[in-house]
Coordinates of C-alpha atoms in Angstrom, one line a residue:
Chain E
M1 CA 28.8 -73.1 46.1
M2 CA 27.5 -76.4 47.1
N3 CA 27.7 -78.2 43.8
W4 CA 30.8 -80.1 44.9
I5 CA 28.8 -82.1 47.3
S6 CA 25.6 -82.8 45.3
N7 CA 25.2 -86.6 45.3
K8 CA 28.5 -87.0 47.1
N9 CA 28.9 -89.6 49.8
I10 CA 30.5 -88.2 53.0
L11 CA 32.2 -90.6 55.4
I12 CA 33.3 -89.3 58.8
V13 CA 36.0 -91.3 60.5
G14 CA 36.0 -90.8 64.2
L15 CA 32.7 -89.8 65.7
G16 CA 33.6 -87.9 68.8
L17 CA 32.7 -84.3 69.6
M18 CA 34.2 -82.9 66.4
G19 CA 33.3 -85.7 64.0
G20 CA 29.8 -85.6 65.4
S21 CA 29.5 -81.9 65.0
Y22 CA 30.6 -82.1 61.4
A23 CA 28.1 -84.9 60.9
K24 CA 25.4 -82.9 62.5
G25 CA 26.1 -79.8 60.4
L26 CA 26.3 -81.8 57.1
S27 CA 23.2 -83.8 57.8
R28 CA 21.3 -80.7 58.6
L29 CA 22.4 -79.3 55.2
G30 CA 20.9 -82.4 53.6
F31 CA 24.0 -84.5 52.7
H32 CA 24.2 -88.2 53.0
V33 CA 26.6 -88.8 55.9
E34 CA 28.0 -92.1 57.2
A35 CA 30.5 -92.6 59.9
I36 CA 33.0 -95.1 61.3
D37 CA 33.9 -95.2 65.0
K38 CA 35.2 -98.0 67.1
K39 CA 32.5 -97.3 69.7
Q40 CA 29.2 -99.0 68.8
S41 CA 27.4 -96.8 71.3
S42 CA 28.5 -93.7 69.5
I43 CA 27.3 -95.0 66.2
D44 CA 23.9 -96.1 67.8
Y45 CA 23.5 -92.7 69.4
A46 CA 24.3 -90.8 66.2
V47 CA 21.9 -92.9 64.1
A48 CA 19.1 -92.6 66.7
H49 CA 19.5 -88.8 66.8
G50 CA 19.6 -88.3 63.0
I51 CA 23.2 -87.2 63.2
I52 CA 24.3 -89.7 60.6
D53 CA 22.5 -91.9 58.1
R54 CA 24.4 -95.0 58.8
G55 CA 27.5 -96.0 60.8
Y56 CA 29.9 -98.8 61.5
A57 CA 32.0 -99.8 64.5
Y58 CA 34.6 -101.2 62.2
P59 CA 36.2 -100.0 58.9
D60 CA 33.3 -101.2 56.6
E61 CA 34.7 -101.9 53.2
T62 CA 31.6 -100.8 51.2
A63 CA 31.3 -97.6 53.1
I64 CA 34.9 -96.7 52.5
R65 CA 34.8 -97.8 48.8
K66 CA 31.8 -95.6 48.0
A67 CA 32.9 -92.4 49.9
D68 CA 33.6 -89.4 47.7
V69 CA 34.6 -87.3 50.7
M70 CA 36.3 -88.4 53.9
I71 CA 36.7 -86.3 57.0
F72 CA 39.1 -87.6 59.6
A73 CA 38.3 -86.7 63.2
L74 CA 40.8 -89.1 64.8
Y75 CA 43.7 -88.6 67.1
P76 CA 46.6 -87.5 65.0
E77 CA 48.7 -90.6 65.8
I78 CA 46.0 -93.0 64.7
L79 CA 45.3 -91.0 61.5
L80 CA 48.3 -92.2 59.5
S81 CA 48.0 -95.9 60.4
W82 CA 44.3 -95.9 59.6
I83 CA 44.9 -94.5 56.2
E84 CA 47.8 -96.9 55.5
E85 CA 45.5 -99.8 56.3
Q86 CA 42.5 -98.7 54.3
K87 CA 43.9 -96.7 51.4
H88 CA 43.7 -99.6 49.0
L89 CA 39.9 -99.2 49.2
F90 CA 39.8 -95.5 48.5
K91 CA 37.7 -94.4 45.5
Y92 CA 39.4 -92.7 42.6
G93 CA 39.4 -88.9 43.1
L94 CA 38.6 -89.1 46.8
L95 CA 38.8 -85.8 48.7
I96 CA 40.0 -86.0 52.3
T97 CA 40.3 -83.5 55.0
D98 CA 40.8 -83.7 58.8
V99 CA 40.3 -81.7 62.0
T100 CA 43.7 -82.3 63.5
G101 CA 45.0 -79.5 65.7
V102 CA 48.6 -79.9 64.6
K103 CA 49.6 -79.9 61.0
S104 CA 53.3 -80.2 59.9
C105 CA 53.8 -83.5 61.7
V106 CA 50.8 -85.1 60.0
V107 CA 50.3 -83.5 56.7
Y108 CA 53.4 -84.5 54.7
E109 CA 53.3 -88.1 55.9
V110 CA 49.7 -88.6 55.0
Q111 CA 50.1 -86.9 51.6
N112 CA 53.1 -89.1 50.8
A113 CA 51.1 -92.2 51.7
L114 CA 48.3 -91.5 49.3
R115 CA 47.9 -92.2 45.6
E116 CA 48.2 -89.3 43.1
D117 CA 44.4 -89.3 42.4
V118 CA 43.5 -88.9 46.1
E119 CA 43.8 -85.4 47.5
Y120 CA 44.2 -84.6 51.2
V121 CA 43.6 -81.0 52.0
P122 CA 44.7 -80.4 55.6
S123 CA 42.4 -78.2 57.7
H124 CA 41.8 -77.2 61.3
P125 CA 38.5 -76.0 62.6
M126 CA 39.4 -73.8 65.5
A127 CA 36.3 -74.7 67.6
G128 CA 35.7 -77.0 70.5
R129 CA 34.0 -77.5 73.8
E130 CA 35.2 -78.7 77.2
V131 CA 33.1 -81.8 76.9
Y132 CA 33.6 -84.9 74.7
G133 CA 31.7 -87.5 72.7
V134 CA 29.1 -87.5 69.9
E135 CA 26.5 -87.0 72.6
N136 CA 27.8 -83.4 72.9
A137 CA 28.1 -82.8 69.2
D138 CA 26.9 -79.3 68.3
D139 CA 27.5 -77.7 64.9
G140 CA 26.7 -74.3 66.6
I141 CA 30.3 -74.3 67.9
F142 CA 31.4 -73.4 64.3
R143 CA 29.5 -70.1 64.1
G144 CA 31.9 -67.3 64.8
A145 CA 34.9 -69.7 64.8
N146 CA 38.0 -69.7 62.5
F147 CA 38.6 -72.4 59.9
I148 CA 42.2 -72.8 58.8
V149 CA 43.2 -74.6 55.6
A150 CA 46.9 -75.6 55.7
P151 CA 47.8 -76.8 52.2
T152 CA 51.2 -77.9 50.9
E153 CA 52.6 -77.6 47.4
K154 CA 51.0 -80.9 46.6
N155 CA 47.5 -79.5 46.8
T156 CA 45.5 -78.3 43.8
Q157 CA 43.6 -75.1 43.5
E158 CA 40.4 -77.1 43.2
G159 CA 41.2 -79.1 46.4
L160 CA 41.8 -75.8 48.2
E161 CA 38.5 -74.3 47.1
W162 CA 36.6 -77.4 48.0
C163 CA 38.0 -77.3 51.6
K164 CA 37.3 -73.6 52.0
C165 CA 33.8 -74.3 50.8
L166 CA 33.4 -77.0 53.4
G167 CA 34.3 -74.5 56.1
K168 CA 32.0 -72.0 54.7
I169 CA 28.9 -74.2 54.6
L170 CA 29.5 -75.4 58.1
G171 CA 29.2 -71.8 59.3
F172 CA 32.7 -70.8 60.2
R173 CA 33.2 -67.1 60.4
K174 CA 36.5 -66.7 58.8
I175 CA 38.4 -69.1 56.4
S176 CA 42.2 -68.6 56.3
V177 CA 45.0 -70.2 54.5
L178 CA 48.3 -70.8 56.2
T179 CA 51.3 -73.2 55.6
P180 CA 51.4 -76.1 57.9
E181 CA 54.4 -74.5 59.7
E182 CA 52.7 -71.1 60.1
H183 CA 49.7 -72.9 61.4
D184 CA 51.7 -74.8 64.0
E185 CA 53.6 -71.8 65.2
M186 CA 50.3 -69.9 65.5
I187 CA 48.4 -72.7 67.3
G188 CA 51.4 -73.2 69.6
F189 CA 50.9 -69.7 70.9
V190 CA 47.2 -68.9 70.8
S191 CA 45.9 -72.3 71.9
Q192 CA 48.6 -74.6 73.3
L193 CA 50.5 -72.1 75.4
T194 CA 47.2 -70.8 76.9
H195 CA 46.3 -74.4 77.9
V196 CA 49.7 -74.9 79.5
I197 CA 49.2 -71.7 81.5
A198 CA 45.7 -72.7 82.6
V199 CA 47.0 -76.1 83.7
S200 CA 50.0 -74.7 85.5
L201 CA 47.8 -72.2 87.4
M202 CA 46.0 -75.2 88.7
T203 CA 49.0 -77.3 89.5
C204 CA 51.5 -74.8 90.9
N205 CA 49.9 -75.0 94.3
D206 CA 46.9 -76.5 96.0
N207 CA 44.5 -73.6 95.4
T208 CA 41.2 -75.4 96.0
H209 CA 40.7 -73.5 99.4
L210 CA 40.5 -70.3 97.3
V211 CA 37.3 -71.4 95.6
D212 CA 35.2 -68.9 97.5
Y213 CA 37.4 -66.0 96.6
T214 CA 37.9 -66.3 92.8
G215 CA 36.6 -63.6 90.6
D216 CA 36.2 -63.3 86.9
S217 CA 39.9 -63.1 86.1
F218 CA 40.8 -66.4 87.7
R219 CA 37.7 -68.1 86.2
D220 CA 38.6 -66.8 82.8
L221 CA 42.2 -67.9 83.0
T222 CA 41.3 -71.4 84.1
R223 CA 38.2 -72.1 82.1
I224 CA 40.3 -74.4 79.9
A225 CA 42.0 -76.1 82.9
S226 CA 39.7 -79.2 82.6
I227 CA 41.6 -80.9 79.9
N228 CA 41.5 -84.2 78.0
D229 CA 45.0 -85.4 79.0
E230 CA 45.2 -88.1 76.3
M231 CA 44.4 -85.7 73.4
W232 CA 46.3 -82.7 74.6
S233 CA 49.5 -84.5 75.7
E234 CA 49.6 -85.9 72.2
L235 CA 49.0 -82.5 70.5
F236 CA 51.6 -80.9 72.7
L237 CA 54.3 -83.5 72.0
L238 CA 53.6 -83.4 68.3
N239 CA 54.1 -79.7 68.3
K240 CA 56.8 -79.5 70.9
E241 CA 59.4 -77.6 69.0
Y242 CA 57.0 -74.6 68.6
L243 CA 55.5 -75.0 72.0
V244 CA 58.8 -75.1 73.8
R245 CA 59.9 -72.0 72.0
H246 CA 56.7 -70.1 73.0
L247 CA 57.1 -71.4 76.6
D248 CA 60.7 -70.1 76.7
S249 CA 59.7 -66.7 75.6
F250 CA 56.7 -66.5 77.9
I251 CA 58.8 -67.7 80.9
S252 CA 61.5 -65.2 80.1
E253 CA 58.9 -62.4 79.9
L254 CA 57.4 -63.4 83.3
S255 CA 60.9 -63.5 84.8
Q256 CA 61.6 -60.1 83.6
F257 CA 58.3 -58.8 85.0
R258 CA 59.2 -60.5 88.3
Q259 CA 62.6 -58.8 88.4
M260 CA 61.1 -55.4 87.8
L261 CA 58.6 -56.0 90.6
S262 CA 61.3 -57.1 93.0
D263 CA 63.5 -54.1 92.0
G264 CA 60.5 -51.7 92.5
D265 CA 60.9 -50.6 88.9
R266 CA 57.5 -48.9 88.6
E267 CA 58.2 -47.3 85.3
G268 CA 59.3 -50.6 83.8
L269 CA 56.1 -52.3 85.0
R270 CA 53.9 -49.5 83.7
E271 CA 55.6 -49.7 80.3
K272 CA 54.8 -53.4 80.1
M273 CA 51.2 -52.7 81.0
R274 CA 50.9 -49.9 78.4
L275 CA 52.3 -52.2 75.7
S276 CA 49.9 -54.9 76.8
T277 CA 46.9 -52.5 76.6
E278 CA 47.9 -51.2 73.2
R279 CA 48.4 -54.6 71.7
H280 CA 45.2 -55.9 73.3
S281 CA 43.3 -53.2 71.5
Y282 CA 43.9 -55.0 68.2
F283 CA 42.2 -58.0 69.6
I284 CA 39.1 -56.3 70.9
K285 CA 38.2 -53.9 68.1
Chain N
M1 CA 19.4 -55.1 108.4
M2 CA 19.5 -51.5 107.2
N3 CA 18.9 -49.7 110.4
W4 CA 22.6 -48.8 110.7
I5 CA 22.2 -46.3 107.8
S6 CA 18.8 -44.7 108.5
N7 CA 19.5 -41.0 108.5
K8 CA 23.2 -41.6 108.1
N9 CA 25.2 -39.3 105.8
I10 CA 27.4 -41.2 103.4
L11 CA 30.4 -39.6 102.0
I12 CA 32.3 -41.2 99.2
V13 CA 35.9 -40.1 98.6
G14 CA 37.1 -40.8 95.1
L15 CA 34.4 -41.0 92.5
G16 CA 35.8 -43.3 89.8
L17 CA 34.4 -46.6 88.6
M18 CA 34.2 -48.1 92.1
G19 CA 33.3 -45.1 94.1
G20 CA 30.7 -44.3 91.5
S21 CA 29.3 -47.8 91.6
Y22 CA 29.0 -47.6 95.4
A23 CA 27.3 -44.3 95.1
K24 CA 24.9 -45.6 92.5
G25 CA 24.0 -48.6 94.6
L26 CA 23.5 -46.6 97.8
S27 CA 21.5 -43.9 96.1
R28 CA 19.3 -46.5 94.6
L29 CA 18.7 -47.8 98.1
G30 CA 17.5 -44.4 99.2
F31 CA 20.5 -43.1 101.1
H32 CA 21.8 -39.6 101.1
V33 CA 25.1 -39.8 99.3
E34 CA 27.7 -37.1 98.8
A35 CA 31.1 -37.4 97.2
I36 CA 34.5 -35.7 96.9
D37 CA 36.6 -36.1 93.8
K38 CA 39.3 -33.8 92.4
K39 CA 37.7 -33.9 89.0
Q40 CA 34.8 -31.4 88.8
S41 CA 33.6 -33.2 85.6
S42 CA 33.1 -36.4 87.6
I43 CA 31.1 -34.6 90.2
D44 CA 29.0 -32.8 87.6
Y45 CA 28.3 -36.1 85.8
A46 CA 27.3 -37.9 89.0
V47 CA 25.0 -35.1 90.2
A48 CA 23.4 -34.8 86.7
H49 CA 22.7 -38.6 86.6
G50 CA 21.4 -38.9 90.2
I51 CA 24.4 -40.9 91.3
I52 CA 25.0 -38.6 94.2
D53 CA 23.0 -35.9 96.0
R54 CA 25.9 -33.5 96.1
G55 CA 29.6 -33.4 95.4
Y56 CA 32.7 -31.4 95.8
A57 CA 35.9 -31.1 93.8
Y58 CA 37.8 -30.3 97.0
P59 CA 37.7 -31.6 100.6
D60 CA 34.6 -29.7 101.7
E61 CA 34.8 -29.1 105.4
T62 CA 31.0 -29.3 106.0
A63 CA 30.6 -32.4 104.0
I64 CA 33.4 -34.1 105.9
R65 CA 32.2 -32.9 109.3
K66 CA 28.7 -34.2 108.8
A67 CA 29.6 -37.6 107.4
D68 CA 28.6 -40.6 109.5
V69 CA 30.0 -43.1 107.0
M70 CA 33.0 -42.6 104.7
I71 CA 33.9 -44.9 101.9
F72 CA 37.3 -44.5 100.4
A73 CA 37.8 -45.4 96.7
L74 CA 41.1 -43.7 96.3
Y75 CA 44.4 -45.1 95.1
P76 CA 46.0 -46.7 98.2
E77 CA 49.0 -44.4 98.3
I78 CA 46.8 -41.3 98.5
L79 CA 44.5 -42.8 101.1
L80 CA 46.7 -42.4 104.1
S81 CA 47.8 -38.8 103.3
W82 CA 44.2 -37.8 102.6
I83 CA 43.1 -39.1 106.0
E84 CA 46.1 -37.5 107.8
E85 CA 45.1 -34.1 106.3
Q86 CA 41.4 -34.3 107.0
K87 CA 41.0 -36.4 110.1
H88 CA 40.7 -33.4 112.5
L89 CA 37.3 -32.9 110.8
F90 CA 36.0 -36.4 111.3
K91 CA 32.7 -36.7 113.3
Y92 CA 32.7 -38.6 116.6
G93 CA 32.0 -42.3 115.9
L94 CA 32.6 -42.1 112.2
L95 CA 32.7 -45.4 110.4
I96 CA 35.1 -45.8 107.5
T97 CA 35.7 -48.5 104.9
D98 CA 37.5 -48.6 101.6
V99 CA 37.8 -50.6 98.4
T100 CA 41.5 -51.0 98.2
G101 CA 42.7 -54.2 96.5
V102 CA 45.7 -54.6 98.9
K103 CA 45.3 -54.7 102.6
S104 CA 48.2 -55.2 105.0
C105 CA 50.2 -52.3 103.6
V106 CA 47.4 -49.9 104.2
V107 CA 45.3 -51.1 107.0
Y108 CA 47.6 -50.8 110.0
E109 CA 48.9 -47.4 109.1
V110 CA 45.4 -46.0 108.6
Q111 CA 44.1 -47.5 111.8
N112 CA 47.1 -46.1 113.7
A113 CA 46.4 -42.6 112.3
L114 CA 42.8 -42.5 113.5
R115 CA 41.3 -41.5 116.9
E116 CA 39.9 -44.2 119.1
D117 CA 36.3 -43.2 118.4
V118 CA 36.7 -43.6 114.6
E119 CA 36.5 -47.1 113.3
Y120 CA 38.0 -48.1 110.0
V121 CA 36.9 -51.6 108.8
P122 CA 39.0 -52.6 105.8
S123 CA 37.2 -54.3 103.0
H124 CA 37.7 -55.3 99.4
P125 CA 34.8 -55.6 96.9
M126 CA 36.1 -58.1 94.4
A127 CA 34.4 -56.6 91.4
G128 CA 35.5 -54.4 88.6
R129 CA 35.4 -53.6 84.9
E130 CA 38.0 -53.0 82.2
V131 CA 36.7 -49.4 81.9
Y132 CA 37.2 -46.4 84.2
G133 CA 35.5 -43.4 85.6
V134 CA 32.2 -42.6 87.2
E135 CA 30.6 -42.5 83.7
N136 CA 31.0 -46.3 83.7
A137 CA 29.7 -46.7 87.3
D138 CA 27.5 -49.8 87.5
D139 CA 26.4 -51.3 90.8
G140 CA 25.4 -54.4 88.8
I141 CA 29.0 -55.5 88.9
F142 CA 28.5 -56.4 92.6
R143 CA 25.9 -59.1 91.9
G144 CA 27.5 -62.5 92.1
A145 CA 30.8 -61.0 93.2
N146 CA 32.7 -61.6 96.5
F147 CA 33.1 -59.0 99.3
I148 CA 36.0 -59.5 101.6
V149 CA 36.2 -57.9 105.0
A150 CA 39.8 -57.8 106.3
P151 CA 39.6 -56.7 110.0
T152 CA 42.5 -56.4 112.5
E153 CA 42.4 -56.8 116.2
K154 CA 41.5 -53.2 116.6
N155 CA 38.1 -53.7 115.0
T156 CA 35.0 -54.2 117.0
Q157 CA 32.2 -56.8 116.4
E158 CA 29.8 -54.0 115.6
G159 CA 32.2 -52.5 113.1
L160 CA 32.6 -55.9 111.4
E161 CA 28.8 -56.4 111.3
W162 CA 28.3 -53.0 109.8
C163 CA 30.8 -53.6 107.0
K164 CA 29.4 -57.0 106.2
C165 CA 25.9 -55.4 106.1
L166 CA 27.3 -52.8 103.6
G167 CA 28.4 -55.6 101.3
K168 CA 25.1 -57.4 101.7
I169 CA 22.9 -54.5 100.8
L170 CA 25.1 -53.6 97.8
G171 CA 24.2 -57.0 96.4
F172 CA 27.5 -59.0 96.8
R173 CA 27.0 -62.8 96.6
K174 CA 29.3 -63.9 99.3
I175 CA 30.7 -62.0 102.3
S176 CA 34.0 -63.4 103.7
V177 CA 36.3 -62.4 106.6
L178 CA 40.0 -62.8 106.2
T179 CA 43.0 -61.3 108.0
P180 CA 44.8 -58.6 105.9
E181 CA 47.6 -61.0 105.3
E182 CA 45.4 -63.9 104.2
H183 CA 43.6 -61.4 101.9
D184 CA 46.9 -60.3 100.3
E185 CA 48.2 -63.8 99.7
M186 CA 44.9 -64.8 98.2
I187 CA 44.6 -61.7 96.0
G188 CA 48.2 -62.0 94.9
F189 CA 47.2 -65.4 93.4
V190 CA 43.7 -65.1 92.1
S191 CA 43.9 -61.6 90.8
Q192 CA 47.4 -60.2 90.6
L193 CA 49.1 -63.2 89.2
T194 CA 46.4 -63.6 86.6
H195 CA 46.9 -60.0 85.5
V196 CA 50.6 -60.5 85.2
I197 CA 50.0 -63.5 83.0
A198 CA 47.6 -61.7 80.7
V199 CA 50.0 -58.8 80.3
S200 CA 53.0 -61.1 79.7
L201 CA 51.1 -63.0 77.0
M202 CA 50.7 -59.7 75.3
T203 CA 54.2 -58.5 75.7
C204 CA 56.2 -61.7 75.2
N205 CA 56.1 -61.2 71.5
D206 CA 54.4 -59.0 68.9
N207 CA 51.3 -61.2 68.4
T208 CA 49.0 -58.6 66.8
H209 CA 49.3 -60.4 63.4
L210 CA 47.5 -63.3 65.1
V211 CA 44.3 -61.3 65.5
D212 CA 42.5 -63.4 62.9
Y213 CA 43.3 -66.7 64.4
T214 CA 42.5 -66.3 68.1
G215 CA 39.9 -68.5 69.6
D216 CA 38.1 -68.5 72.9
S217 CA 41.1 -69.6 75.0
F218 CA 43.3 -66.7 73.9
R219 CA 40.5 -64.3 74.3
D220 CA 39.7 -65.5 77.8
L221 CA 43.3 -65.5 78.9
T222 CA 43.9 -61.9 77.7
R223 CA 40.5 -60.3 78.5
I224 CA 42.2 -58.5 81.4
A225 CA 45.3 -57.4 79.3
S226 CA 43.9 -53.9 78.9
I227 CA 45.1 -52.6 82.2
N228 CA 45.2 -49.3 84.1
D229 CA 49.0 -49.1 84.5
E230 CA 48.9 -46.4 87.2
M231 CA 46.6 -48.4 89.5
W232 CA 47.9 -51.9 88.9
S233 CA 51.6 -51.0 89.2
E234 CA 50.8 -49.5 92.5
L235 CA 48.8 -52.5 93.7
F236 CA 51.5 -54.9 92.5
L237 CA 54.3 -53.0 94.2
L238 CA 52.3 -52.7 97.5
N239 CA 51.8 -56.5 97.5
K240 CA 55.1 -57.4 96.0
E241 CA 56.2 -59.9 98.6
Y242 CA 53.2 -62.1 98.0
L243 CA 53.1 -61.6 94.2
V244 CA 56.8 -62.4 93.7
R245 CA 56.4 -65.6 95.7
H246 CA 53.4 -66.6 93.5
L247 CA 55.3 -65.7 90.4
D248 CA 58.2 -67.8 91.5
S249 CA 56.0 -70.8 92.1
F250 CA 54.2 -70.3 88.8
I251 CA 57.4 -69.9 86.8
S252 CA 58.8 -73.0 88.4
E253 CA 55.7 -74.9 87.5
L254 CA 55.8 -73.7 83.8
S255 CA 59.5 -74.6 83.7
Q256 CA 58.8 -78.1 84.9
F257 CA 56.1 -78.6 82.3
R258 CA 58.5 -77.3 79.6
Q259 CA 61.1 -79.8 80.7
M260 CA 58.6 -82.7 80.6
L261 CA 57.6 -81.6 77.1
S262 CA 61.2 -81.4 75.9
D263 CA 61.9 -84.8 77.5
G264 CA 58.9 -86.3 75.8
D265 CA 57.6 -87.3 79.2
R266 CA 54.0 -88.0 78.2
E267 CA 53.0 -89.6 81.5
G268 CA 54.3 -86.6 83.4
L269 CA 52.3 -84.2 81.2
R270 CA 49.2 -86.3 81.5
E271 CA 49.5 -86.4 85.3
K272 CA 49.7 -82.6 85.4
M273 CA 46.6 -82.4 83.2
R274 CA 44.7 -84.9 85.4
L275 CA 45.6 -82.9 88.5
S276 CA 44.5 -79.7 86.8
T277 CA 41.2 -81.2 85.7
E278 CA 40.6 -82.6 89.2
R279 CA 41.3 -79.3 91.0
H280 CA 39.4 -77.3 88.4
S281 CA 36.3 -79.4 89.3
Y282 CA 36.2 -77.6 92.7
F283 CA 35.9 -74.3 90.9
I284 CA 33.1 -75.2 88.5
K285 CA 30.7 -77.1 90.7

């Protein structure tokens, strides 16, 4: 399974929590891993802790030229411009993937910017933590998590297999393949909508005096309410068509529930609850 | 601390998950505990497993007459009628509390129905599980949980102390005192609104095909989506003034967020996220 990486040079671009966790996992597996990140302190930390073999706080020409595999863990809006600026250095046959949480707004543009011999296979590791930076890198977050490959018609079968394999050796539980659009609709619901809900629970009123009274439900629903505003506002805006649609359907459902409540429609409320319980059973088995 | 219960007979009315968990905790502490529940199988199970000393599938006159302490773990709408029917049997000086999740709609009526010598101190153990019945009783759910005492002007200082003491010996982490109205407003937000959100996430569209793609956030936000429709519809309707108000403010917040998203108002979104992160820090320290 791992023959695609023997003697391959891996270059990680963007060494934050995700880039660092990839680096950690791949180094642990014995690969030669280098990284580029604009923060020298991140590079220094990663070298000192054996997370990477070598790193650069600038787009080092030699490092880019020799890379057989590049993994982008940059904010989506920087990704395309970085590739545009450096692609003349890319090795023949280079394989690229990324960790971007939105796909259709990135994938086609990046693929169109690349030479024919360079293959970019989009993927999304559905893992994360509420903390940031390479100092918190932890490839343990991949265990039990989902890895989505989101190819387009431009991708080859070999490219697809390579990317699935990457997810597998990093320890992801389940590797799935979705189109970029299916991915974005799905992520708009299971991840982005849930973050909007957590944030709105925090902002809809000043609830901090309730700190002594919260139980498990409130804690669970707001665990993700500490949120990197720079990253998430970007992800939300890049996926806004899907997210707005999900928000509309969720708001309309809440309004319907509110109306039943105000009408005293007990049977209507119970029906909603029974449907919820029934659907939820699919998620807990 | 425990002298208020030495030689006291405790009668639990309603032997489900909560009644059973009280019984288990109190039996473990060495008290004599009896229970009344309409299900003979619940009584049999509880006796066989040492959860209670004796039990009855009907309102046993002797058991009621000799009780010094009664703990009601009935649905709120049954509570008042049960008390009306049996109160002529209540011992002089009987102390009563309950586990009802809504307060103002129950408390005053019950207190008005009782003789002067009988004291009902309303309380709400903020603990629970997603499973039901005495078979799942577990007094471990009280550890780390909040116990709210919600007295009225009719309550005495002694009654209040007794009820706080009950919470303490059962292992609750924090004992608070709120008025019934403060309690209901708080519970409408931290517990009821969160349950409406979890249910609406499940019912707003058929999401069961997403089962393979859900991550921690979706799981956290829907953990409470398996819901006892009989109990929760009753609790929601009994507290509907507060819950409708919270729903309105939450829906309006979501709509504002949706508008910012649709307008591409990045700075507005980031401001919401920063406020969320700041407020959330109060809950995680």
